[in-house]
XYZ file of C-alpha atoms in Angstrom:
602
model
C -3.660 3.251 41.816
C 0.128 4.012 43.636
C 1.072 7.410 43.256
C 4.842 8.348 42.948
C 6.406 11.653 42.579
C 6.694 13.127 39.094
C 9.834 15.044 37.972
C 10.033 17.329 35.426
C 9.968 16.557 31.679
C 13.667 18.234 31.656
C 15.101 15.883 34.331
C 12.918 12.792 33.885
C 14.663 9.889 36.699
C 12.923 7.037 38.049
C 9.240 7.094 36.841
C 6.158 5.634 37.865
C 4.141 2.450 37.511
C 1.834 1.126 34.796
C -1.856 1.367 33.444
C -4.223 0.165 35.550
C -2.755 0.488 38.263
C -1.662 2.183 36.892
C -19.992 -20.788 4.275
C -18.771 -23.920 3.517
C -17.021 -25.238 0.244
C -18.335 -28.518 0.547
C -20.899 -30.284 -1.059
C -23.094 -33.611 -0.211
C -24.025 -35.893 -2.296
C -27.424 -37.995 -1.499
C -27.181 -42.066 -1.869
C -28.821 -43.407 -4.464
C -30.673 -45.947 -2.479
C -31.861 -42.757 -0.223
C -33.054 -41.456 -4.081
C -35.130 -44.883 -4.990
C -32.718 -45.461 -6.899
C -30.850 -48.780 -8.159
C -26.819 -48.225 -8.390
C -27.154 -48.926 -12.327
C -30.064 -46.296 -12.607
C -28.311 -44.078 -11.013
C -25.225 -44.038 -12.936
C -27.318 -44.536 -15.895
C -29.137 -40.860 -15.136
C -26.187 -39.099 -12.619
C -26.162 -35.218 -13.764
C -22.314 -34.494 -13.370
C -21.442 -33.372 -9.883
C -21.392 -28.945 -9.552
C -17.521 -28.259 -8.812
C -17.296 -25.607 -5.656
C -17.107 -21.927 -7.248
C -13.636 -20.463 -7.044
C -13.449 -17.954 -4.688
C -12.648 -14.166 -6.115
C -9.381 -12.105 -5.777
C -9.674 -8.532 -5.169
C -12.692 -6.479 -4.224
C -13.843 -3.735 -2.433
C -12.257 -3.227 1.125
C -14.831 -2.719 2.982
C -16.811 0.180 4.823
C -14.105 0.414 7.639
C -11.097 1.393 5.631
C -11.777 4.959 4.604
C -9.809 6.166 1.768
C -8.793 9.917 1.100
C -7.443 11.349 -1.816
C -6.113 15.359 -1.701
C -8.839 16.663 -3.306
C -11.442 14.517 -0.776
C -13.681 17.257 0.963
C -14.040 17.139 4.963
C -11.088 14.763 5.729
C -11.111 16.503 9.305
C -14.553 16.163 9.963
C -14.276 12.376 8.994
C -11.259 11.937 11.315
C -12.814 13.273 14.318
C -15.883 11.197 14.047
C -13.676 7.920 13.866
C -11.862 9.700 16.663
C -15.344 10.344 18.869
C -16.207 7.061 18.620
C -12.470 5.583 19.226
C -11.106 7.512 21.697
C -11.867 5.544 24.943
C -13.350 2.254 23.424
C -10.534 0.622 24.631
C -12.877 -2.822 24.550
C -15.416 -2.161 21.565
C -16.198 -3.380 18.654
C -15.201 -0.625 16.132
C -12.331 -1.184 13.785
C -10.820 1.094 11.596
C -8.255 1.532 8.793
C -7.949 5.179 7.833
C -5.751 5.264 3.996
C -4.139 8.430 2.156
C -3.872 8.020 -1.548
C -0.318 9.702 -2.428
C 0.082 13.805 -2.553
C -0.075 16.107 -0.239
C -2.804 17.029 2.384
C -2.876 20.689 4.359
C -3.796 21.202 8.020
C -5.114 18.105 9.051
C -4.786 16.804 13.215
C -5.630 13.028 12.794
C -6.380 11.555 16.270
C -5.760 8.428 16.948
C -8.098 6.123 19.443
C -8.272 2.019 20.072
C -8.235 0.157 16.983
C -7.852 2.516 14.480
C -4.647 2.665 12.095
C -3.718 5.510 9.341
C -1.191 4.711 6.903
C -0.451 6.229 3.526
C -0.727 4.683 -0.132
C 2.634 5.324 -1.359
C 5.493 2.831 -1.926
C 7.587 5.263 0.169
C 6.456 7.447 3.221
C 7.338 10.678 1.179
C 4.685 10.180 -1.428
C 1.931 10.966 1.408
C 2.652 14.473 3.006
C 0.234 15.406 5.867
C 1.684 18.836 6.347
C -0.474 18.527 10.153
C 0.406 16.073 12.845
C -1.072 12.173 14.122
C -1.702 12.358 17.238
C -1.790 9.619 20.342
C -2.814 11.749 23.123
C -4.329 10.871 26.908
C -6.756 13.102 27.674
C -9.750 10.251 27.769
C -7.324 8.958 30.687
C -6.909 12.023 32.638
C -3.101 12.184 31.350
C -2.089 8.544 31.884
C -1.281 7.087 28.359
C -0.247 3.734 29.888
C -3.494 2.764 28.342
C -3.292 3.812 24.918
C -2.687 0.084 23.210
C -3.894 -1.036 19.710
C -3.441 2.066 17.286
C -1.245 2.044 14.567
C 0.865 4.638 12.064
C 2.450 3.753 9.039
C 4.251 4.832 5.343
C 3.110 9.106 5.882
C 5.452 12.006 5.724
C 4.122 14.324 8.649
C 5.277 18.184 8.786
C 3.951 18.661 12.329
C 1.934 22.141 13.088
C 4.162 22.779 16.465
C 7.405 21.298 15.420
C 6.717 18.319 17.189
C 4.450 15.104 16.729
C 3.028 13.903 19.879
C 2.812 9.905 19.943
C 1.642 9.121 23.607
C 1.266 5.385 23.085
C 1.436 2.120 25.001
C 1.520 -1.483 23.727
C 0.646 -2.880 20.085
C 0.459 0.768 18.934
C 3.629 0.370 16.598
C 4.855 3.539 14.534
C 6.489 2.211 10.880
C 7.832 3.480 8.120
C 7.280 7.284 9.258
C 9.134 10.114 8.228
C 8.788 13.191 10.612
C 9.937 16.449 9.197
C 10.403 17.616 12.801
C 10.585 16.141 16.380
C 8.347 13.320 18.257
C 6.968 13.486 21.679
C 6.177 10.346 23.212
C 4.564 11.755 26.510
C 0.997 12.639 26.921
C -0.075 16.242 27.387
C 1.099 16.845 31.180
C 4.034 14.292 31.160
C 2.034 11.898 32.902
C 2.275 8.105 32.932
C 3.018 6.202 29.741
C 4.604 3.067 28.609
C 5.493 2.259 24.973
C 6.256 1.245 22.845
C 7.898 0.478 19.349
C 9.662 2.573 15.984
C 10.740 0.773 12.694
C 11.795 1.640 9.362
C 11.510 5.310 10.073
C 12.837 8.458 10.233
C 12.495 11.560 12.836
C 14.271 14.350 11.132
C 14.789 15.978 15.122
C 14.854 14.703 18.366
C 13.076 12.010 20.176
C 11.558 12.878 23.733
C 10.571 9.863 25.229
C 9.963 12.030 28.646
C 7.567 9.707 31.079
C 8.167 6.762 28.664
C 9.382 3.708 30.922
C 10.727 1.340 28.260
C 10.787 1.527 24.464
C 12.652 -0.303 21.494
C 13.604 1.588 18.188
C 15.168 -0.369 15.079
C 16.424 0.195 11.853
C 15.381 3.850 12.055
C 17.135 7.593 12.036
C 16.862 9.481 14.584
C 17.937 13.692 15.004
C 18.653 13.092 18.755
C 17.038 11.344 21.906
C 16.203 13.349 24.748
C 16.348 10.991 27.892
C 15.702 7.329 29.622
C 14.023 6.128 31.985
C 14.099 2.633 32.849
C 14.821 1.030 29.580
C 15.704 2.234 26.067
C 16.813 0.015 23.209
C 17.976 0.509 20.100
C 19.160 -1.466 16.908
C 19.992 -0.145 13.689
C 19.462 3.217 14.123
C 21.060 6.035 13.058
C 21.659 9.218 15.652
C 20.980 6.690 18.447
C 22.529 7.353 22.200
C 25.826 5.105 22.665
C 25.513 2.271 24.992
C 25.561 3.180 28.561
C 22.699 0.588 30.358
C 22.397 1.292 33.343
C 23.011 4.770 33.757
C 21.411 6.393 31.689
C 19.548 2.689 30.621
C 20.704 3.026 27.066
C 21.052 -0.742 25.484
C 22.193 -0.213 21.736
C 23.050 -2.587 19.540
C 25.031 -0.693 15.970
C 22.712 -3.313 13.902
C 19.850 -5.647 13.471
C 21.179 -9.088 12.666
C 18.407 -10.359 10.751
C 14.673 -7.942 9.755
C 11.921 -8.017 7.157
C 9.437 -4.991 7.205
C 5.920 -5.545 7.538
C 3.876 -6.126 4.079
C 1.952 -2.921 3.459
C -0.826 -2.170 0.808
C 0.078 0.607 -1.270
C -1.115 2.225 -4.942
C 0.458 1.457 -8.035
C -1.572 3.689 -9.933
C -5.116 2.896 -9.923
C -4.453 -0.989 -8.761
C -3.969 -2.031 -5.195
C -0.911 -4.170 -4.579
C 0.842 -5.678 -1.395
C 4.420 -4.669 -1.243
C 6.676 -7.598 0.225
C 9.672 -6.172 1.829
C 13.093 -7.899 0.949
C 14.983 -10.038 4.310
C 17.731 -7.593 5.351
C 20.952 -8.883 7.310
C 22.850 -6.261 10.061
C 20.134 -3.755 9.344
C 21.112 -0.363 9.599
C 19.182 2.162 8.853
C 15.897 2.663 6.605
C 14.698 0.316 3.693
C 13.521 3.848 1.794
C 16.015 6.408 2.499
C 17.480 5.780 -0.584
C 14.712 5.731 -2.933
C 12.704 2.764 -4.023
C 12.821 0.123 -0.940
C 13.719 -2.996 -1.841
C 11.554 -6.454 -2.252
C 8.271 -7.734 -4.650
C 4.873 -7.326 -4.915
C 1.130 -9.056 -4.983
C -1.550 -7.535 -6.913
C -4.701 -7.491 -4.905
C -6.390 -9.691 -6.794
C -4.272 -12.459 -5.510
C -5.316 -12.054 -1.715
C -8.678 -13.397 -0.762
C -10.186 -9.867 0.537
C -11.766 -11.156 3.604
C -15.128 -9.343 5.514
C -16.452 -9.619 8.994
C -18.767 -12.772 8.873
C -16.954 -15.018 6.568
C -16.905 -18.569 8.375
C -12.856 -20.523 8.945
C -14.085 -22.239 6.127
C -14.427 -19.932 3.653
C -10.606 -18.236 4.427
C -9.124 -21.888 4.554
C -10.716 -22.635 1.137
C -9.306 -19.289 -0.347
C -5.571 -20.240 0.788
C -6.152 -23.858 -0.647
C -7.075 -22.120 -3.949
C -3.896 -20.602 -3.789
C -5.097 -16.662 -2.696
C -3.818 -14.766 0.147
C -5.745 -13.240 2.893
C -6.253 -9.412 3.478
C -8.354 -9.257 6.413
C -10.472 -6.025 6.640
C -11.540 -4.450 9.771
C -13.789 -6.190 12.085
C -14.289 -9.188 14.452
C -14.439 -12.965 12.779
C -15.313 -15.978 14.509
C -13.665 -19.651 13.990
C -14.808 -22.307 14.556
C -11.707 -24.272 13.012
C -7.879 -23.106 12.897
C -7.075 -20.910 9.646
C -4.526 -23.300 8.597
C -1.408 -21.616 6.399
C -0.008 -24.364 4.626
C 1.813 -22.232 1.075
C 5.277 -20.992 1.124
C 5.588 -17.095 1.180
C 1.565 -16.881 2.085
C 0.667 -13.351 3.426
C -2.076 -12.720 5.806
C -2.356 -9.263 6.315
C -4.617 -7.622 8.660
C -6.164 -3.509 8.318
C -7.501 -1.869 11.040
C -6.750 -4.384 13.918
C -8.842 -6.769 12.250
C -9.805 -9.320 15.403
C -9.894 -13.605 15.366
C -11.887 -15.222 18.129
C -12.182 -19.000 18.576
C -15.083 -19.405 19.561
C -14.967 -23.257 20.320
C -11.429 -23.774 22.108
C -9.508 -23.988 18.718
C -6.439 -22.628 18.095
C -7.102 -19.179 15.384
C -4.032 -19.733 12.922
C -1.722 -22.880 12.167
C 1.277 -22.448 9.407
C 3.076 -25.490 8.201
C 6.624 -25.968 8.472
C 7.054 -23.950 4.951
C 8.926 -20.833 3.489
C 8.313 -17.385 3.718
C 4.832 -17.102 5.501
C 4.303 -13.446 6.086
C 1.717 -13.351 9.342
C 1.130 -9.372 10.421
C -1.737 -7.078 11.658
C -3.928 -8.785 13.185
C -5.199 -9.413 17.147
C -6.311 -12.767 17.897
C -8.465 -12.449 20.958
C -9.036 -15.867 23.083
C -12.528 -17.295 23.315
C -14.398 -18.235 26.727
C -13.200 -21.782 25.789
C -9.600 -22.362 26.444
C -7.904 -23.102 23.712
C -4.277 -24.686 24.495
C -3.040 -22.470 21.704
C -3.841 -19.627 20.006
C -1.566 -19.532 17.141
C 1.234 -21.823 15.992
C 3.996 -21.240 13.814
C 4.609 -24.673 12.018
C 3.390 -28.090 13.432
C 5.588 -29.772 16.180
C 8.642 -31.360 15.178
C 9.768 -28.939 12.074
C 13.089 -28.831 11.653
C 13.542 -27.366 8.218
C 15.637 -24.624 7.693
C 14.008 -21.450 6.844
C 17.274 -18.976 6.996
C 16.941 -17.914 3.853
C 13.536 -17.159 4.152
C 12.258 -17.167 7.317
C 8.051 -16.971 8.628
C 7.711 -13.299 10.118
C 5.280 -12.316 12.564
C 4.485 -8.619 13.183
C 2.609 -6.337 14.840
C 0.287 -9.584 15.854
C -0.970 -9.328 19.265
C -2.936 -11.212 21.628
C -5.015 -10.946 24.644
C -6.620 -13.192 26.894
C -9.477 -11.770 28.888
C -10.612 -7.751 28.777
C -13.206 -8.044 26.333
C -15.153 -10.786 27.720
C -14.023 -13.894 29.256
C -11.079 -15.534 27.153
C -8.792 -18.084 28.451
C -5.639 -20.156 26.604
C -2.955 -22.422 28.006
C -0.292 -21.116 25.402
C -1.095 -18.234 23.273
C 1.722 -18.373 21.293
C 4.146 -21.399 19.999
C 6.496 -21.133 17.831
C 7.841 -24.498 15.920
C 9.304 -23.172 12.652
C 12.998 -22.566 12.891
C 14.351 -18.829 11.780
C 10.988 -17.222 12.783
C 11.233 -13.557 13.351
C 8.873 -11.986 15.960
C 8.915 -8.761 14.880
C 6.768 -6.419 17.741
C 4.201 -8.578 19.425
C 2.101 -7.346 22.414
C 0.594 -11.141 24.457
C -1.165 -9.899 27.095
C -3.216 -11.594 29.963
C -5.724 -8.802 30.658
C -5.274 -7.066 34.316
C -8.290 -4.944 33.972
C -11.510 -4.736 31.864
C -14.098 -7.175 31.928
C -13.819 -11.382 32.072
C -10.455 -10.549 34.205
C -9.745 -13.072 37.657
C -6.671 -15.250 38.498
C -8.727 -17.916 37.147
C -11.855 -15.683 35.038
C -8.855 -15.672 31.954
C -6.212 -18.575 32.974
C -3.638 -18.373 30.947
C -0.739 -20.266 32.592
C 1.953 -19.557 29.715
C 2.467 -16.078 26.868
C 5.013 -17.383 24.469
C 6.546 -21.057 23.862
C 9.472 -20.919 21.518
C 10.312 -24.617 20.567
C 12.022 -23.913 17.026
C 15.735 -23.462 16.665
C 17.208 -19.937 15.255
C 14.303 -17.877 16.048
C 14.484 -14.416 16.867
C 12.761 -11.508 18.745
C 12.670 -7.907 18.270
C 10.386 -5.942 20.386
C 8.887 -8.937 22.353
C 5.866 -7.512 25.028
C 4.452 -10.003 27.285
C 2.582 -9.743 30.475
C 0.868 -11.010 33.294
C 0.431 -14.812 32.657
C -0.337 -17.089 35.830
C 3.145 -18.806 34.547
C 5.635 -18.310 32.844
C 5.377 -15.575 30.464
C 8.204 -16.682 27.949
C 9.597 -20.341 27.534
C 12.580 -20.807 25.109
C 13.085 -23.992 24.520
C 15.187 -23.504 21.005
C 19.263 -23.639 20.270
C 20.594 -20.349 19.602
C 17.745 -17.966 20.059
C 17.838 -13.865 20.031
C 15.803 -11.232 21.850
C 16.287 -7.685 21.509
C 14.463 -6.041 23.784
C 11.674 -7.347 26.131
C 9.067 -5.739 28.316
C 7.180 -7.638 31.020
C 5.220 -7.505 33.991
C 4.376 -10.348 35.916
C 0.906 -11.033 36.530
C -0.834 -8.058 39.588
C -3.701 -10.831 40.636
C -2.036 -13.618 42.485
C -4.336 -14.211 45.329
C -0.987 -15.492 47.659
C 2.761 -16.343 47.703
C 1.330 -20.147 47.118
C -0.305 -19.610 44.293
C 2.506 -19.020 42.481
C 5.223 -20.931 43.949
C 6.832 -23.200 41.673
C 8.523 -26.185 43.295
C 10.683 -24.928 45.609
C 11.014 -21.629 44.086
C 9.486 -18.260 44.537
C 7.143 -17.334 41.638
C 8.109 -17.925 37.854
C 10.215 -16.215 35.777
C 9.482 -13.494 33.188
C 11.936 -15.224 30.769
C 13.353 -19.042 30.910
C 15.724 -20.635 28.820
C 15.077 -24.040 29.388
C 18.118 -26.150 31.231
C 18.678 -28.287 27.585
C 19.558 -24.685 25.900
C 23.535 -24.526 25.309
C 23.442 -21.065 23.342
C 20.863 -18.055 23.793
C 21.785 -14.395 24.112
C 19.651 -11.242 24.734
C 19.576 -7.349 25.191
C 17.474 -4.899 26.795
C 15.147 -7.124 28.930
C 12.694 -5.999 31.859
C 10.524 -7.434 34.198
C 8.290 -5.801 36.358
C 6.021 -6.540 39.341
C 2.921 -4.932 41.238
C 1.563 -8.241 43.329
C -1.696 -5.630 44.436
C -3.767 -8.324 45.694
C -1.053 -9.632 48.058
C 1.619 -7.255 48.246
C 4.042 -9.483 50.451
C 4.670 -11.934 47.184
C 8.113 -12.403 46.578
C 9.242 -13.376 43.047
C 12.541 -15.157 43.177
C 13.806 -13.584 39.820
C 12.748 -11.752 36.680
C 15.094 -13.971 34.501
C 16.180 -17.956 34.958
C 18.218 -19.691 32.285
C 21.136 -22.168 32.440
C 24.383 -21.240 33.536
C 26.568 -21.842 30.807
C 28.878 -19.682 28.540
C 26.620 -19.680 25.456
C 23.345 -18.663 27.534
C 24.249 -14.607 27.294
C 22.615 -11.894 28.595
C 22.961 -8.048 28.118
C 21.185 -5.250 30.181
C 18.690 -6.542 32.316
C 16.592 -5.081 35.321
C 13.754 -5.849 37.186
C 11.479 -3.872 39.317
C 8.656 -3.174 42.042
C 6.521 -1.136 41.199
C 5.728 0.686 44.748
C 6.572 -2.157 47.150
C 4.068 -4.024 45.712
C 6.354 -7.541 45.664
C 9.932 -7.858 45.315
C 12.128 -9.506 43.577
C 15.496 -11.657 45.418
C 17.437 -11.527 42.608
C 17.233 -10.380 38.506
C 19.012 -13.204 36.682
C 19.353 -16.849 38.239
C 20.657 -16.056 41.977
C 22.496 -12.839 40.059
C 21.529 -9.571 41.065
C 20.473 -7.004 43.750
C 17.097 -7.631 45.562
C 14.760 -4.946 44.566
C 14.186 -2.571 47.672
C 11.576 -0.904 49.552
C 8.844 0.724 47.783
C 11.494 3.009 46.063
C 10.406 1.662 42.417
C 13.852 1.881 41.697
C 15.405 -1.078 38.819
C 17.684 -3.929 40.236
C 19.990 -3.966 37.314
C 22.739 -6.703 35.607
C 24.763 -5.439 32.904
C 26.495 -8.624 31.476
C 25.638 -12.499 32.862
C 27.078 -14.767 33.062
């Protein structure tokens, strides 16, 4: 692990580098010559043919979402058992969904630990006061919180204890629909390493000290203040945010969100569970509640399929033919065949970090080339057959125009590898035009177990084929290839976080024709208009430091193909980079871990 000097929390310049191194619904029928049977005796005596049952709406959620209600005795006690058991299981098994019915709860400290979300019942964050804090801290870690992925806060009102939340996160831990009556502290106890991470919908009453973050994206938020940058801070939509200045200090801020739709989120409507659909927003500013009732429709829960650990592909693919929804509850499920999404406006809505695996090289989730499909919390974690996808938004070849409204993906992440041993060609294509990614983490794992340049091959993170699609907080990292293909007219990224992959063995095994490495990001040479903000790529070849990766970025150059604030990095020495965008941009230098930076390019 490279070691680099710390500064203060009050003058926070150029920090360090990153984590490690930092049943079936079918029935046979028997012949009737297997039976003894002539045809006309047969027909003659034939019972009529049992129709599959239809599968239920509704139901209980499961023993893994934990529901609290004010006047629910030993809340704390609860939350630091889930908390014992979560802190540093950054690879188990345990999943957990932790829900507050609406009023107000006193002097609670809810710690957060892998796989384990807390969210409130309300249909706005103010219905569900915790007048106590949610905490992300790193103390498992020995400080560094560049490990703290796959935790999740949403839709609570927190007065914190101190003033001041801490939220020491990493990847896929995203932070929605919050309202903090105070400030929010997104370094660990100590100020030590940490690399987020990702705000929506919400609002932090004071200031925002990212301190020893490296990167971070905040949209369609409120913010009281924001205390400092380091390498890269974006912002769209918000409210209080710091004016542009990228790249000193490496503010990227955009004064809207062209296109968003907030998550789905189960709330109470009195007694009855429902699934609140958020309305499609244009040039977002702002929040969706800060003005009372947010805007959009509803589900009852009877009209999701209310899925458990254990049902079989089948069984979830014979619920969305009946016409249900899927709420997947916490846990790990198997396929053995593609959930395949073929309604307009289906929802499949994960709790607790609820976790596909294909198990037999098949790709976890397909969506047809339809309306309105609503795809969010969920990890789909690859199987020790490679799969040449993992999920696929719409078949290949759709073309229909889905502005009005478009599929959304959110907070759906995938790994390859750290678990076990997981590989996938592609883990994520996207076909459908007007897709919003909406805070994804793809991630080839660099440490944990089933992890080797060719243990968890993965040779490509995100393929994005459809026209009009766009990206807003896009995280993905270390693939043997490249880690983003765009392929699509007139595609959008705000903000994106990468680091290239640390394992190469040597210089040749990542050379790619006759040039050095492959780019973070390509826009494919057919592309006449693509434009992005606030993108990083980073690099820590620790195997064979003397790699040299030609650029982060490579794209056509043409007057539509736009980009805003970009930098790469070395982390340490550990490779460099000759250029950032195309043959644009400073080589990075030395092992002063300082960012190569282009404002505007072309």
């Amino acid at each position: 692990m490279p070691h680099f000097p710390m500064d203060s929390p009050d003058s926070v310049r150029s920090l360090p580098a990153r984590r490690t191194v930092l049943g079936a619904m079918a029935a046979t029928a028997a012949s009737p010559a297997l039976l003894g049977l002539s045809s006309a005796a047969s027909a003659a005596s034939a019972a009529p043919v049992a129709q599959p049952r239809a599968l239920p709406g509704g139901g209980d959620l499961g023993p893994n979402v934990i529901v609290f209600d004010p006047s629910t005795s030993g809340i704390q006690a609860k939350l630091d058992e889930v908390f014992r058991q979560q802190e540093s299981a950054q690879f188990g098994t345990g999943r957990y969904a932790l829900l507050f019915k609406p009023g107000t709860y006193n002097g609670l400290n809810a710690q957060l630990g892998f796989y384990t979300s807390i969210a409130g019942l309300g249909l706005s964050p103010d219905d569900t006061a915790i007048n106590g804090d949610v905490t992300v801290d790193a103390g498992w870690f020995n400080g560094n919180a560049t490990q703290n992925f796959w935790r999740s806060a949403e839709n609570l009102a927190l007065t914190p204890v101190s003033g001041t939340n801490r939220w020491a996160v990493a990847q896929a831990a995203p932070f929605r629909r919050m309202h903090v009556r105070g400030g929010l502290n997104l370094a660990p106890t100590g100020y030590g390493w940490a690399s987020g991470g990702y705000i929506a919908d919400s609002r932090i009453d004071g200031s925002v000290g990212p301190y020893s973050q490296q990167q971070w994206y905040t949209r369609d938020s409120s913010v009281g203040g924001w205390a400092n940058a380091v390498w890269n801070m974006v912002f769209s939509g918000v409210q209080g945010a710091p004016a542009q200045s990228f790249p000193n200090p490496p503010y990227t801020t955009l004064d809207t969100t062209p296109v968003s739709r907030e998550k789905p989120f189960l709330y109470l409507n009195g007694s009855e569970y429902r699934v609140f659909l958020p309305e499609r927003r244009t040039n977002a500013r702002g929040t969706t509640w800060g003005s009372g009732t947010p805007r959009g429709t509803s589900l009852p829960l009877t009209q999701f399929y209310v899925a458990r650990p254990g049902v079989t592909a089948a069984t979830l693919n014979a619920a969305l033919t009946q016409g249900l929804h899927l709420l997947l509850t916490p846990g790990i499920y198997h396929l053995d065949q593609p959930i395949q999404v073929d309604r307009a406006g289906t929802v499949v809505l994960g709790l607790g970090y609820a976790t596909l695996i294909p198990d037999n090289g098949v790709t976890a989730l397909r969506t047809a080339d339809v309306d309105g499909v609503r795809l969010a919390g969920f990890l789909i974690d690859a199987g020790p057959v490679n799969s040449s996808t993992l999920l696929e938004v719409g078949p290949t070849g759709a073309s229909a125009s889905h502005s009005a409204n478009p599929t959304t993906v959110q907070d759906v992440f995938i790994r390859i590898g750290g678990a076990g041993a997981g590989k996938a060609t592609t883990s994520m294509v996207i076909n459908s035009r007007h897709t919003i990614v909406d805070h994804t983490w793809v991630w080839r794992a660099d440490h944990g177990t089933g992890v080797g340049w060719e243990t968890n091959r993965a040779d490509y993170g995100i393929r994005v084929n459809g026209d009009d699609v766009l990206a807003t907080g896009l995280f993905v990292e270390h693939f043997n290839k490249y880690d983003v293909q765009w392929y699509g007219q007139r595609g959008r990224t705000i903000f994106f976080q990468n680091e290239k992959a640390y394992d190469a063995p040597n210089q040749a095994a990542i050379q790619n024709g006759n040039v050095k490495g492959y780019a973070a990001y390509k826009v494919a040479d057919s592309v006449t208009t693509h434009e992005g903000w606030g993108l990083g790529s980073y690099c820590y070849y620790n195997v064979d430091p003397t790699i040299v990766q030609h650029n982060g970025f490579a794209a056509p150059n043409t007057p539509g193909v736009k980009f805003h604030d970009l930098l790469v990095v070395s982390l340490g020495g550990q490779g460099q980079y000759e250029h950032v965008v195309n043959e644009t941009g400073a080589p990075t230098s030395g092992t002063s871990t300082v960012p190569s930076t282009v404002v505007s390019y072309p």
